Amino acid sequence: MHFPTPLPLQSGAVLSDYTLVYETYGRLNADRSNAVLVCHALNASHHVAGLHADETGQALPKSQGWWDNLIGPGKPLNTDQFFVICINNPGSCFGSTGPMHTNPATGKVYGADFPVVTVEDWVDAQARLLDRLGITQLAAVLGGSLGGMQALCWSMRHPQRVRHCVAVATAPNLSAQNIAFNEVARRAIVTDPDFHDGHFYEHGVVPRRGLRVARMIGHITYLSDDVMDEKFGRELVGRALGDAPSYSTQDIEFQVESYLRYQGDKFSDYFDANTYLLITRALDYFDPARAFGGSLAKALAQAVAKFLVISFTTDWRFSPERSREIVKALVDNRHDVSYCEIDAPHGHDAFLLDDARYHSVVRAYFSRIALELRQLSSPLVSSSGQPMNIAV
Amino acid sequence: MHFPTPLPLQSGAVLSDYTLVYETYGRLNADRSNAVLVCHALNASHHVAGLHADETGQALPKSQGWWDNLIGPGKPLNTDQFFVICINNPGSCFGSTGPMHTNPATGKVYGADFPVVTVEDWVDAQARLLDRLGITQLAAVLGGSLGGMQALCWSMRHPQRVRHCVAVATAPNLSAQNIAFNEVARRAIVTDPDFHDGHFYEHGVVPRRGLRVARMIGHITYLSDDVMDEKFGRELVGRALGDAPSYSTQDIEFQVESYLRYQGDKFSDYFDANTYLLITRALDYFDPARAFGGSLAKALAQAVAKFLVISFTTDWRFSPERSREIVKALVDNRHDVSYCEIDAPHGHDAFLLDDARYHSVVRAYFSRIALELRQLSSPLVSSSGQPMNIAV
């Protein structure tokens, strides 16, 4: 969808003449009340569910949406009931206007000149797209990690447009340690000689070394210590227990090294370096309490939505403690909030995985929303002609 | 001290014609029983205590030893009672033979051709130096982190030479996550174009970018999440609370970024890239249980020393859980072990800091050793002419 009207950004800059790509799943109902917006995280795209097909209709390999285990017909977020929308955020590298596109003001590729975008900017861009689809209110906004920050932001920035906010594995802001990891990743990218101050496109190179290191750091923080031990342990590549290692400082010795190098290589093939900088900065900057003297409760006083907050016990990137800060601030406001702490071993990655307890919570919550919607669109009428309340 | 006899290494290679630099503090007593070997960790040197002086005897600025708060006259490890030795390990970059020295076999600087050294190799090199000093048995061996691994190794590799082993903030081996962090740091160094396959000396450059990133990663893992929040929080550099950030992906915005960049810069000024690879690999490889089918208890069955094991609650690099594995394996062997878990907020760094409870434990333990020594050298004799046992 093309937007000729400039989008004013938090930084004071504007994004002019931009395009957003998005996918939808299921059907929008007649009163346009069953829309659910799903917000994507760092390295994900608008392709949240289903498979992409080639011209003959055959499913393309490895084309599964990043949250396909959660979203689809009959799944916890059931697209037989809900109209699901996922929008690629501006600044990303999966189709929406980003650093690799041409700046209409200069006729040159943006590169490092792409304006800094924030979670608030993304939410505003998403809101405009929903306007054009004729969706004034969302049945729910749902996101995990950085996507959860966008969901929270929606509830404060456009409170009347959100009936339910589902925030998974997220935090009200980054800790100093979170920012530190982002900063190391950014330094690895920016100091790669192939970065060329963010204008590497015109040099025909990609700062692969930096992207690889950035991704390796990321992967460590997505997994719990325990699950890493379980997956890789101290196993040597191609050697039995008790065998001596090959004694090399640069060759791959341990399984975990092989895994990280592979992940880094794969990432550097498809991800844009400027996008990585932009998205990690959006993470760093998100801090709704800042404008309220540091009070998250005051920030969330603006919200009118009902909330479901989910965290995972072994997530040390966005720990349960951080989710409880959100819950506390919501309770302080007497907002309706359900909180669920899932005992899962996988660390931050758990929010993308197929955990039965986690998925049953999401399923139950969206069933409740679906029931609410049915009551809204065709209220039961008692014999006296008054609508009845049904306890849910 | 120069060693013309080649040192056989675990890898099968030998280190020939090498030099070790070391410092000593206090005086070796007449029966040579009061020697304490202190083993250094990743980026430290033999200069463990005291100050260095210029030619006029004036103390040089910033020349304080890295464990000066613990070791010295009247300090927890009291150099009025003990003769303390600290040896710079081969492969390091603080004076002992390392990658920046000339390989006598080729006449060229070693660079990346310096042989891979292990904790076992270091312990053997240290043992040879003690031989030359005429010290057959140590009153104690003491180390923190990688130094603690050397202390443990001493107790198994040269059991008769160690009366007490003090292992602080250490682990019986690295977890997959530990190895992963090391690997990312190594990749940052090795993929820096200025690394030149480890032969950067002859190109007159230093892989500073890689060293900076490596050090930044290290620093994150040395501090606890909480202490990072306390030290830096989400404070913006040069801005008051509530002020908007400057919206930049590359400029320093947050205090923690400023701290990490400074630490990275400083480190890249003095530390050798090949040494970083060697030392992180020595950490990765250390795993005394490997030769015993994964049984740490079987490995520690070789030891005869008494042990003091100390961990810090917020150390997530070498967590208390890992120290408890050591304690468990010692208890399984009915070895004499004291274990102390210090409730300190500083993470792994705590072992270098001045914590009253931690220091009082070390003081008490070394006082006990000093008392034992006095009993050894001048046993109390009862009126019947038999030595008396004194309960300590």
Short mmCIF file of N, CA and C in Angstrom, two decimals, chain A residues 10-12 112 116 118 173-181 183-184 186-188 190-193 195 197-198 209 212-213 216-217 220-221 223-226 228-229 232-236 240-254 256-257 260-261 274 277-278 281 283-287 290-291 293-294 316 321, chain B residues 10-12 112 116 118 173-181 183-184 186-188 190-193 195 197-198 209 212-213 216-217 220-221 223-226 228-229 232-236 240-254 256-257 260-261 274 277-278 281 283-287 290-291 293-294 316 321:
data_model
loop_
_atom_site.label_atom_id
_atom_site.label_comp_id
_atom_site.label_asym_id
_atom_site.label_seq_id
_atom_site.Cartn_x
_atom_site.Cartn_y
_atom_site.Cartn_z
N GLN A 10 8.88 10.62 15.34
CA GLN A 10 9.25 11.10 16.68
C GLN A 10 10.48 12.00 16.66
N SER A 11 11.40 11.70 15.75
CA SER A 11 12.66 12.43 15.72
C SER A 11 12.50 13.83 15.18
N GLY A 12 11.33 14.15 14.62
CA GLY A 12 11.13 15.44 13.97
C GLY A 12 11.24 15.33 12.45
N ALA A 112 22.37 4.88 5.29
CA ALA A 112 22.36 5.34 6.68
C ALA A 112 21.54 6.61 6.86
N VAL A 116 15.63 7.73 11.58
CA VAL A 116 15.45 6.84 12.74
C VAL A 116 13.96 6.69 13.01
N THR A 118 10.84 4.85 15.38
CA THR A 118 10.59 4.35 16.74
C THR A 118 9.36 3.45 16.74
N ASN A 173 10.65 -1.51 28.73
CA ASN A 173 11.81 -0.85 28.11
C ASN A 173 12.98 -1.82 28.20
N LEU A 174 14.08 -1.49 27.54
CA LEU A 174 15.26 -2.36 27.61
C LEU A 174 16.05 -2.03 28.87
N SER A 175 16.63 -3.06 29.47
CA SER A 175 17.58 -2.86 30.57
C SER A 175 18.91 -2.39 30.00
N ALA A 176 19.78 -1.92 30.87
CA ALA A 176 21.12 -1.51 30.43
C ALA A 176 21.83 -2.67 29.73
N GLN A 177 21.63 -3.89 30.25
CA GLN A 177 22.28 -5.06 29.63
C GLN A 177 21.72 -5.30 28.22
N ASN A 178 20.41 -5.17 28.05
CA ASN A 178 19.82 -5.31 26.71
C ASN A 178 20.42 -4.29 25.74
N ILE A 179 20.49 -3.04 26.18
CA ILE A 179 21.06 -1.99 25.33
C ILE A 179 22.51 -2.33 25.00
N ALA A 180 23.23 -2.83 26.01
CA ALA A 180 24.64 -3.17 25.83
C ALA A 180 24.81 -4.21 24.72
N PHE A 181 24.01 -5.25 24.73
CA PHE A 181 24.10 -6.27 23.67
C PHE A 181 23.80 -5.64 22.30
N GLU A 183 24.27 -2.58 21.45
CA GLU A 183 25.36 -1.68 21.10
C GLU A 183 26.56 -2.47 20.54
N VAL A 184 26.89 -3.61 21.16
CA VAL A 184 28.00 -4.41 20.66
C VAL A 184 27.70 -4.87 19.23
N ARG A 186 25.75 -3.43 17.07
CA ARG A 186 25.86 -2.27 16.16
C ARG A 186 27.31 -1.91 15.88
N ARG A 187 28.15 -1.96 16.92
CA ARG A 187 29.56 -1.62 16.71
C ARG A 187 30.20 -2.62 15.75
N ALA A 188 29.84 -3.88 15.87
CA ALA A 188 30.39 -4.89 14.96
C ALA A 188 30.03 -4.54 13.52
N VAL A 190 28.97 -1.43 12.28
CA VAL A 190 29.41 -0.09 11.86
C VAL A 190 30.92 -0.05 11.63
N THR A 191 31.68 -0.86 12.39
CA THR A 191 33.14 -0.83 12.24
C THR A 191 33.62 -1.83 11.18
N ASP A 192 32.71 -2.59 10.58
CA ASP A 192 33.10 -3.44 9.45
C ASP A 192 33.46 -2.51 8.29
N PRO A 193 34.68 -2.63 7.76
CA PRO A 193 35.08 -1.71 6.67
C PRO A 193 34.11 -1.74 5.49
N PHE A 195 31.02 -1.56 5.68
CA PHE A 195 29.81 -0.81 6.00
C PHE A 195 29.80 0.54 5.27
N ASP A 197 30.12 3.63 6.11
CA ASP A 197 29.22 4.63 6.73
C ASP A 197 27.76 4.43 6.35
N GLY A 198 27.40 3.21 6.09
CA GLY A 198 26.00 2.90 5.80
C GLY A 198 25.62 3.05 4.34
N ARG A 209 30.70 -9.44 7.80
CA ARG A 209 31.41 -9.79 9.05
C ARG A 209 30.65 -9.25 10.25
N ARG A 212 27.28 -10.98 10.79
CA ARG A 212 27.45 -12.31 11.37
C ARG A 212 27.64 -12.22 12.88
N VAL A 213 28.55 -11.34 13.30
CA VAL A 213 28.82 -11.19 14.74
C VAL A 213 27.55 -10.72 15.46
N MET A 216 25.20 -13.61 15.85
CA MET A 216 25.68 -14.58 16.83
C MET A 216 25.38 -14.09 18.25
N ILE A 217 25.64 -12.82 18.50
CA ILE A 217 25.32 -12.26 19.82
C ILE A 217 23.83 -12.41 20.09
N ILE A 220 22.74 -15.94 21.09
CA ILE A 220 23.07 -16.32 22.47
C ILE A 220 21.99 -15.80 23.42
N THR A 221 21.52 -14.59 23.17
CA THR A 221 20.55 -14.01 24.11
C THR A 221 19.13 -14.56 23.89
N LEU A 223 18.47 -17.78 23.56
CA LEU A 223 18.38 -19.11 24.16
C LEU A 223 18.76 -19.06 25.63
N SER A 224 18.18 -19.95 26.41
CA SER A 224 18.60 -20.06 27.80
C SER A 224 19.92 -20.82 27.87
N ASP A 225 20.65 -20.58 28.95
CA ASP A 225 21.90 -21.28 29.21
C ASP A 225 21.65 -22.80 29.20
N ASP A 226 20.58 -23.20 29.87
CA ASP A 226 20.28 -24.63 29.99
C ASP A 226 19.96 -25.26 28.64
N MET A 228 20.91 -24.30 25.77
CA MET A 228 22.16 -24.37 25.00
C MET A 228 22.97 -25.58 25.41
N ASP A 229 23.03 -25.82 26.72
CA ASP A 229 23.76 -27.00 27.21
C ASP A 229 23.11 -28.28 26.70
N PHE A 232 23.70 -28.38 22.71
CA PHE A 232 25.08 -28.46 22.20
C PHE A 232 26.07 -29.01 23.22
N GLY A 233 25.81 -28.74 24.50
CA GLY A 233 26.73 -29.18 25.53
C GLY A 233 28.15 -28.74 25.23
N ARG A 234 29.09 -29.62 25.52
CA ARG A 234 30.49 -29.35 25.22
C ARG A 234 30.96 -30.29 24.11
N GLU A 235 30.01 -30.74 23.31
CA GLU A 235 30.36 -31.73 22.29
C GLU A 235 31.28 -31.14 21.22
N LEU A 236 32.29 -31.92 20.90
CA LEU A 236 33.22 -31.53 19.84
C LEU A 236 32.65 -31.99 18.50
N ALA A 240 34.20 -38.20 19.32
CA ALA A 240 33.48 -38.91 20.37
C ALA A 240 33.90 -38.34 21.73
N LEU A 241 33.04 -38.59 22.74
CA LEU A 241 33.36 -38.17 24.10
C LEU A 241 34.68 -38.82 24.52
N GLY A 242 35.56 -38.04 25.10
CA GLY A 242 36.84 -38.57 25.53
C GLY A 242 37.94 -38.31 24.52
N ASP A 243 37.57 -38.10 23.25
CA ASP A 243 38.59 -37.76 22.25
C ASP A 243 39.18 -36.39 22.56
N ALA A 244 40.42 -36.24 22.20
CA ALA A 244 41.07 -34.94 22.37
C ALA A 244 40.56 -33.99 21.29
N PRO A 245 40.53 -32.69 21.59
CA PRO A 245 40.16 -31.72 20.55
C PRO A 245 41.31 -31.56 19.55
N SER A 246 41.07 -30.76 18.52
CA SER A 246 42.12 -30.62 17.50
C SER A 246 43.11 -29.49 17.84
N TYR A 247 42.86 -28.77 18.94
CA TYR A 247 43.74 -27.69 19.39
C TYR A 247 43.96 -26.64 18.30
N SER A 248 42.92 -25.89 18.08
CA SER A 248 42.98 -24.78 17.12
C SER A 248 42.21 -23.60 17.68
N THR A 249 42.72 -22.41 17.45
CA THR A 249 42.00 -21.23 17.94
C THR A 249 40.96 -20.76 16.93
N GLN A 250 41.07 -21.20 15.67
CA GLN A 250 40.16 -20.64 14.66
C GLN A 250 39.22 -21.66 14.04
N ASP A 251 39.59 -22.93 14.03
CA ASP A 251 38.69 -23.94 13.48
C ASP A 251 37.52 -24.17 14.43
N ILE A 252 36.45 -24.68 13.89
CA ILE A 252 35.31 -25.05 14.72
C ILE A 252 35.67 -26.29 15.53
N GLU A 253 35.50 -26.20 16.85
CA GLU A 253 35.77 -27.33 17.73
C GLU A 253 34.48 -27.83 18.36
N PHE A 254 33.68 -26.89 18.86
CA PHE A 254 32.48 -27.26 19.63
C PHE A 254 31.23 -27.08 18.77
N VAL A 256 28.44 -25.82 19.45
CA VAL A 256 27.79 -24.51 19.56
C VAL A 256 28.42 -23.49 18.61
N GLU A 257 29.71 -23.66 18.34
CA GLU A 257 30.39 -22.76 17.39
C GLU A 257 29.85 -22.96 15.99
N LEU A 260 26.39 -21.37 15.75
CA LEU A 260 26.39 -19.90 15.70
C LEU A 260 26.93 -19.39 14.37
N ARG A 261 27.98 -20.03 13.87
CA ARG A 261 28.53 -19.57 12.58
C ARG A 261 27.50 -19.75 11.47
N ASN A 274 21.71 -1.70 7.71
CA ASN A 274 21.08 -0.47 8.21
C ASN A 274 19.78 -0.76 8.95
N LEU A 277 20.56 -1.73 12.48
CA LEU A 277 20.82 -0.58 13.33
C LEU A 277 19.51 0.11 13.72
N LEU A 278 18.65 0.31 12.74
CA LEU A 278 17.39 1.01 12.99
C LEU A 278 16.52 0.26 14.00
N ARG A 281 17.84 0.22 17.52
CA ARG A 281 17.64 1.53 18.14
C ARG A 281 16.19 1.73 18.55
N LEU A 283 14.25 -0.53 19.59
CA LEU A 283 14.19 -1.27 20.85
C LEU A 283 14.74 -0.43 22.00
N ASP A 284 15.94 0.13 21.79
CA ASP A 284 16.58 0.93 22.84
C ASP A 284 15.69 2.09 23.29
N TYR A 285 15.09 2.77 22.31
CA TYR A 285 14.38 4.01 22.62
C TYR A 285 13.03 3.78 23.29
N PHE A 286 12.43 2.62 23.03
CA PHE A 286 11.07 2.41 23.55
C PHE A 286 11.06 2.53 25.07
N ASP A 287 10.27 3.42 25.58
CA ASP A 287 10.23 3.67 27.02
C ASP A 287 9.05 4.56 27.34
N ARG A 290 9.00 7.22 30.13
CA ARG A 290 9.90 8.38 30.13
C ARG A 290 9.13 9.71 30.16
N ALA A 291 8.07 9.79 29.36
CA ALA A 291 7.30 11.04 29.29
C ALA A 291 6.42 11.25 30.53
N GLY A 293 7.62 10.92 33.81
CA GLY A 293 8.52 10.95 34.96
C GLY A 293 8.99 9.58 35.40
N GLY A 294 9.00 8.64 34.45
CA GLY A 294 9.47 7.29 34.78
C GLY A 294 8.37 6.38 35.30
N TRP A 316 15.88 -14.75 29.65
CA TRP A 316 16.72 -13.80 30.38
C TRP A 316 16.92 -12.51 29.59
N GLU A 321 10.23 -10.97 35.26
CA GLU A 321 10.26 -9.79 36.13
C GLU A 321 9.81 -8.52 35.37
N GLN B 10 49.96 -30.05 25.70
CA GLN B 10 48.84 -30.98 25.53
C GLN B 10 48.56 -31.30 24.06
N SER B 11 48.76 -30.31 23.21
CA SER B 11 48.43 -30.48 21.80
C SER B 11 49.41 -31.38 21.07
N GLY B 12 50.54 -31.71 21.73
CA GLY B 12 51.58 -32.49 21.08
C GLY B 12 52.73 -31.60 20.60
N ALA B 112 49.95 -16.02 14.77
CA ALA B 112 48.97 -17.10 14.92
C ALA B 112 49.62 -18.47 15.01
N VAL B 116 48.90 -23.67 20.60
CA VAL B 116 47.74 -23.60 21.50
C VAL B 116 48.18 -24.09 22.87
N THR B 118 47.11 -24.82 26.99
CA THR B 118 45.96 -25.18 27.82
C THR B 118 46.24 -24.85 29.29
N ASN B 173 34.19 -26.49 34.03
CA ASN B 173 34.37 -26.34 32.58
C ASN B 173 33.43 -25.23 32.13
N LEU B 174 33.57 -24.80 30.88
CA LEU B 174 32.66 -23.77 30.37
C LEU B 174 31.36 -24.40 29.90
N SER B 175 30.27 -23.70 30.11
CA SER B 175 28.98 -24.11 29.54
C SER B 175 28.98 -23.76 28.05
N ALA B 176 28.00 -24.31 27.34
CA ALA B 176 27.86 -23.98 25.92
C ALA B 176 27.71 -22.47 25.72
N GLN B 177 26.99 -21.82 26.64
CA GLN B 177 26.82 -20.37 26.52
C GLN B 177 28.16 -19.64 26.70
N ASN B 178 28.97 -20.08 27.67
CA ASN B 178 30.30 -19.49 27.86
C ASN B 178 31.13 -19.62 26.59
N ILE B 179 31.15 -20.82 26.03
CA ILE B 179 31.92 -21.04 24.80
C ILE B 179 31.38 -20.15 23.68
N ALA B 180 30.06 -20.03 23.63
CA ALA B 180 29.43 -19.21 22.59
C ALA B 180 29.93 -17.76 22.67
N PHE B 181 29.96 -17.19 23.87
CA PHE B 181 30.45 -15.81 24.00
C PHE B 181 31.91 -15.72 23.55
N GLU B 183 33.40 -17.58 21.40
CA GLU B 183 33.45 -17.77 19.95
C GLU B 183 33.08 -16.47 19.21
N VAL B 184 32.06 -15.80 19.70
CA VAL B 184 31.68 -14.53 19.04
C VAL B 184 32.85 -13.55 19.13
N ARG B 186 36.02 -14.24 19.39
CA ARG B 186 37.08 -14.68 18.47
C ARG B 186 36.73 -14.36 17.03
N ARG B 187 35.46 -14.57 16.65
CA ARG B 187 35.07 -14.27 15.26
C ARG B 187 35.23 -12.78 14.98
N ALA B 188 34.90 -11.95 15.95
CA ALA B 188 35.05 -10.51 15.76
C ALA B 188 36.52 -10.18 15.47
N VAL B 190 39.06 -12.39 14.45
CA VAL B 190 39.61 -13.11 13.29
C VAL B 190 39.10 -12.53 11.97
N THR B 191 37.85 -12.03 11.97
CA THR B 191 37.30 -11.49 10.72
C THR B 191 37.61 -10.00 10.53
N ASP B 192 38.29 -9.40 11.49
CA ASP B 192 38.75 -8.02 11.29
C ASP B 192 39.83 -8.06 10.20
N PRO B 193 39.65 -7.30 9.11
CA PRO B 193 40.66 -7.36 8.03
C PRO B 193 42.08 -7.04 8.51
N PHE B 195 43.44 -8.29 11.01
CA PHE B 195 44.00 -9.46 11.71
C PHE B 195 45.04 -10.17 10.85
N ASP B 197 45.21 -12.96 9.26
CA ASP B 197 45.44 -14.35 9.66
C ASP B 197 46.39 -14.48 10.85
N GLY B 198 46.37 -13.48 11.70
CA GLY B 198 47.17 -13.55 12.92
C GLY B 198 48.60 -13.05 12.75
N ARG B 209 39.30 -3.16 15.81
CA ARG B 209 37.84 -3.28 15.75
C ARG B 209 37.38 -4.57 16.42
N ARG B 212 38.00 -4.53 20.21
CA ARG B 212 37.00 -3.70 20.90
C ARG B 212 35.70 -4.47 21.11
N VAL B 213 35.22 -5.09 20.04
CA VAL B 213 33.96 -5.84 20.14
C VAL B 213 34.11 -7.00 21.14
N MET B 216 33.99 -5.63 24.63
CA MET B 216 32.63 -5.18 24.98
C MET B 216 31.77 -6.37 25.38
N ILE B 217 31.86 -7.45 24.61
CA ILE B 217 31.10 -8.67 24.94
C ILE B 217 31.53 -9.17 26.32
N ILE B 220 30.10 -7.19 29.26
CA ILE B 220 28.69 -7.47 29.56
C ILE B 220 28.58 -8.70 30.45
N THR B 221 29.41 -9.71 30.16
CA THR B 221 29.29 -10.96 30.93
C THR B 221 29.95 -10.87 32.30
N LEU B 223 29.49 -8.34 34.37
CA LEU B 223 28.61 -7.59 35.28
C LEU B 223 27.24 -8.25 35.35
N SER B 224 26.59 -8.12 36.47
CA SER B 224 25.22 -8.60 36.57
C SER B 224 24.30 -7.60 35.88
N ASP B 225 23.14 -8.10 35.46
CA ASP B 225 22.11 -7.26 34.85
C ASP B 225 21.74 -6.12 35.82
N ASP B 226 21.57 -6.47 37.10
CA ASP B 226 21.14 -5.49 38.09
C ASP B 226 22.18 -4.41 38.31
N MET B 228 24.41 -3.43 36.25
CA MET B 228 24.44 -2.59 35.04
C MET B 228 23.32 -1.56 35.09
N ASP B 229 22.14 -2.01 35.54
CA ASP B 229 21.01 -1.07 35.66
C ASP B 229 21.32 0.00 36.69
N PHE B 232 24.29 2.28 35.17
CA PHE B 232 24.03 3.05 33.95
C PHE B 232 22.55 3.29 33.69
N GLY B 233 21.71 2.35 34.11
CA GLY B 233 20.28 2.46 33.86
C GLY B 233 19.99 2.74 32.40
N ARG B 234 19.03 3.60 32.15
CA ARG B 234 18.70 3.99 30.79
C ARG B 234 19.08 5.45 30.57
N GLU B 235 20.02 5.91 31.36
CA GLU B 235 20.38 7.33 31.28
C GLU B 235 21.01 7.69 29.95
N LEU B 236 20.56 8.81 29.41
CA LEU B 236 21.12 9.32 28.16
C LEU B 236 22.34 10.17 28.49
N ALA B 240 18.92 15.27 30.55
CA ALA B 240 18.16 15.09 31.79
C ALA B 240 17.04 14.09 31.56
N LEU B 241 16.54 13.52 32.66
CA LEU B 241 15.40 12.59 32.57
C LEU B 241 14.22 13.33 31.93
N GLY B 242 13.60 12.69 30.97
CA GLY B 242 12.46 13.31 30.31
C GLY B 242 12.84 13.96 29.00
N ASP B 243 14.13 14.31 28.85
CA ASP B 243 14.59 14.87 27.57
C ASP B 243 14.50 13.82 26.48
N ALA B 244 14.25 14.27 25.26
CA ALA B 244 14.23 13.36 24.13
C ALA B 244 15.66 12.96 23.77
N PRO B 245 15.86 11.77 23.24
CA PRO B 245 17.20 11.39 22.77
C PRO B 245 17.53 12.13 21.48
N SER B 246 18.73 11.93 20.98
CA SER B 246 19.13 12.66 19.77
C SER B 246 18.74 11.90 18.50
N TYR B 247 18.21 10.70 18.64
CA TYR B 247 17.76 9.89 17.51
C TYR B 247 18.88 9.65 16.50
N SER B 248 19.79 8.83 16.90
CA SER B 248 20.91 8.45 16.02
C SER B 248 21.20 6.97 16.22
N THR B 249 21.52 6.29 15.13
CA THR B 249 21.86 4.87 15.26
C THR B 249 23.33 4.66 15.61
N GLN B 250 24.17 5.67 15.41
CA GLN B 250 25.61 5.45 15.58
C GLN B 250 26.22 6.27 16.70
N ASP B 251 25.65 7.41 17.04
CA ASP B 251 26.20 8.21 18.13
C ASP B 251 25.88 7.54 19.46
N ILE B 252 26.69 7.87 20.45
CA ILE B 252 26.43 7.38 21.80
C ILE B 252 25.19 8.08 22.34
N GLU B 253 24.23 7.28 22.81
CA GLU B 253 23.01 7.85 23.39
C GLU B 253 22.95 7.52 24.87
N PHE B 254 23.20 6.24 25.19
CA PHE B 254 23.03 5.76 26.56
C PHE B 254 24.38 5.64 27.27
N VAL B 256 25.56 3.38 29.10
CA VAL B 256 26.20 2.07 29.02
C VAL B 256 26.99 1.94 27.72
N GLU B 257 26.56 2.63 26.68
CA GLU B 257 27.30 2.59 25.41
C GLU B 257 28.64 3.30 25.56
N LEU B 260 31.00 1.02 27.55
CA LEU B 260 31.51 -0.13 26.79
C LEU B 260 32.50 0.31 25.72
N ARG B 261 32.20 1.40 25.04
CA ARG B 261 33.15 1.86 24.01
C ARG B 261 34.48 2.23 24.62
N ASN B 274 46.15 -12.20 19.27
CA ASN B 274 46.44 -13.64 19.29
C ASN B 274 46.36 -14.20 20.72
N LEU B 277 42.78 -14.95 21.53
CA LEU B 277 42.34 -16.22 20.97
C LEU B 277 42.85 -17.39 21.81
N LEU B 278 44.13 -17.34 22.15
CA LEU B 278 44.74 -18.43 22.91
C LEU B 278 44.08 -18.61 24.27
N ARG B 281 40.56 -19.92 24.17
CA ARG B 281 40.58 -21.35 23.84
C ARG B 281 40.99 -22.20 25.04
N LEU B 283 40.32 -21.52 28.04
CA LEU B 283 39.08 -21.59 28.82
C LEU B 283 38.15 -22.66 28.26
N ASP B 284 37.93 -22.62 26.96
CA ASP B 284 37.01 -23.59 26.32
C ASP B 284 37.44 -25.02 26.59
N TYR B 285 38.75 -25.27 26.46
CA TYR B 285 39.25 -26.65 26.52
C TYR B 285 39.26 -27.22 27.93
N PHE B 286 39.39 -26.37 28.93
CA PHE B 286 39.53 -26.90 30.29
C PHE B 286 38.32 -27.76 30.65
N ASP B 287 38.56 -28.98 30.99
CA ASP B 287 37.47 -29.91 31.30
C ASP B 287 38.07 -31.18 31.91
N ARG B 290 36.66 -34.73 31.39
CA ARG B 290 36.61 -35.38 30.07
C ARG B 290 37.38 -36.70 30.03
N ALA B 291 38.57 -36.69 30.64
CA ALA B 291 39.39 -37.90 30.62
C ALA B 291 38.86 -38.98 31.58
N GLY B 293 35.50 -39.97 31.67
CA GLY B 293 34.14 -40.28 31.22
C GLY B 293 33.11 -39.25 31.64
N GLY B 294 33.57 -38.01 31.84
CA GLY B 294 32.64 -36.95 32.24
C GLY B 294 32.45 -36.85 33.74
N TRP B 316 26.70 -14.65 36.65
CA TRP B 316 26.01 -15.52 35.68
C TRP B 316 26.98 -16.08 34.65
N GLU B 321 26.00 -22.32 40.92
CA GLU B 321 25.65 -23.69 40.54
C GLU B 321 26.89 -24.46 40.06
#
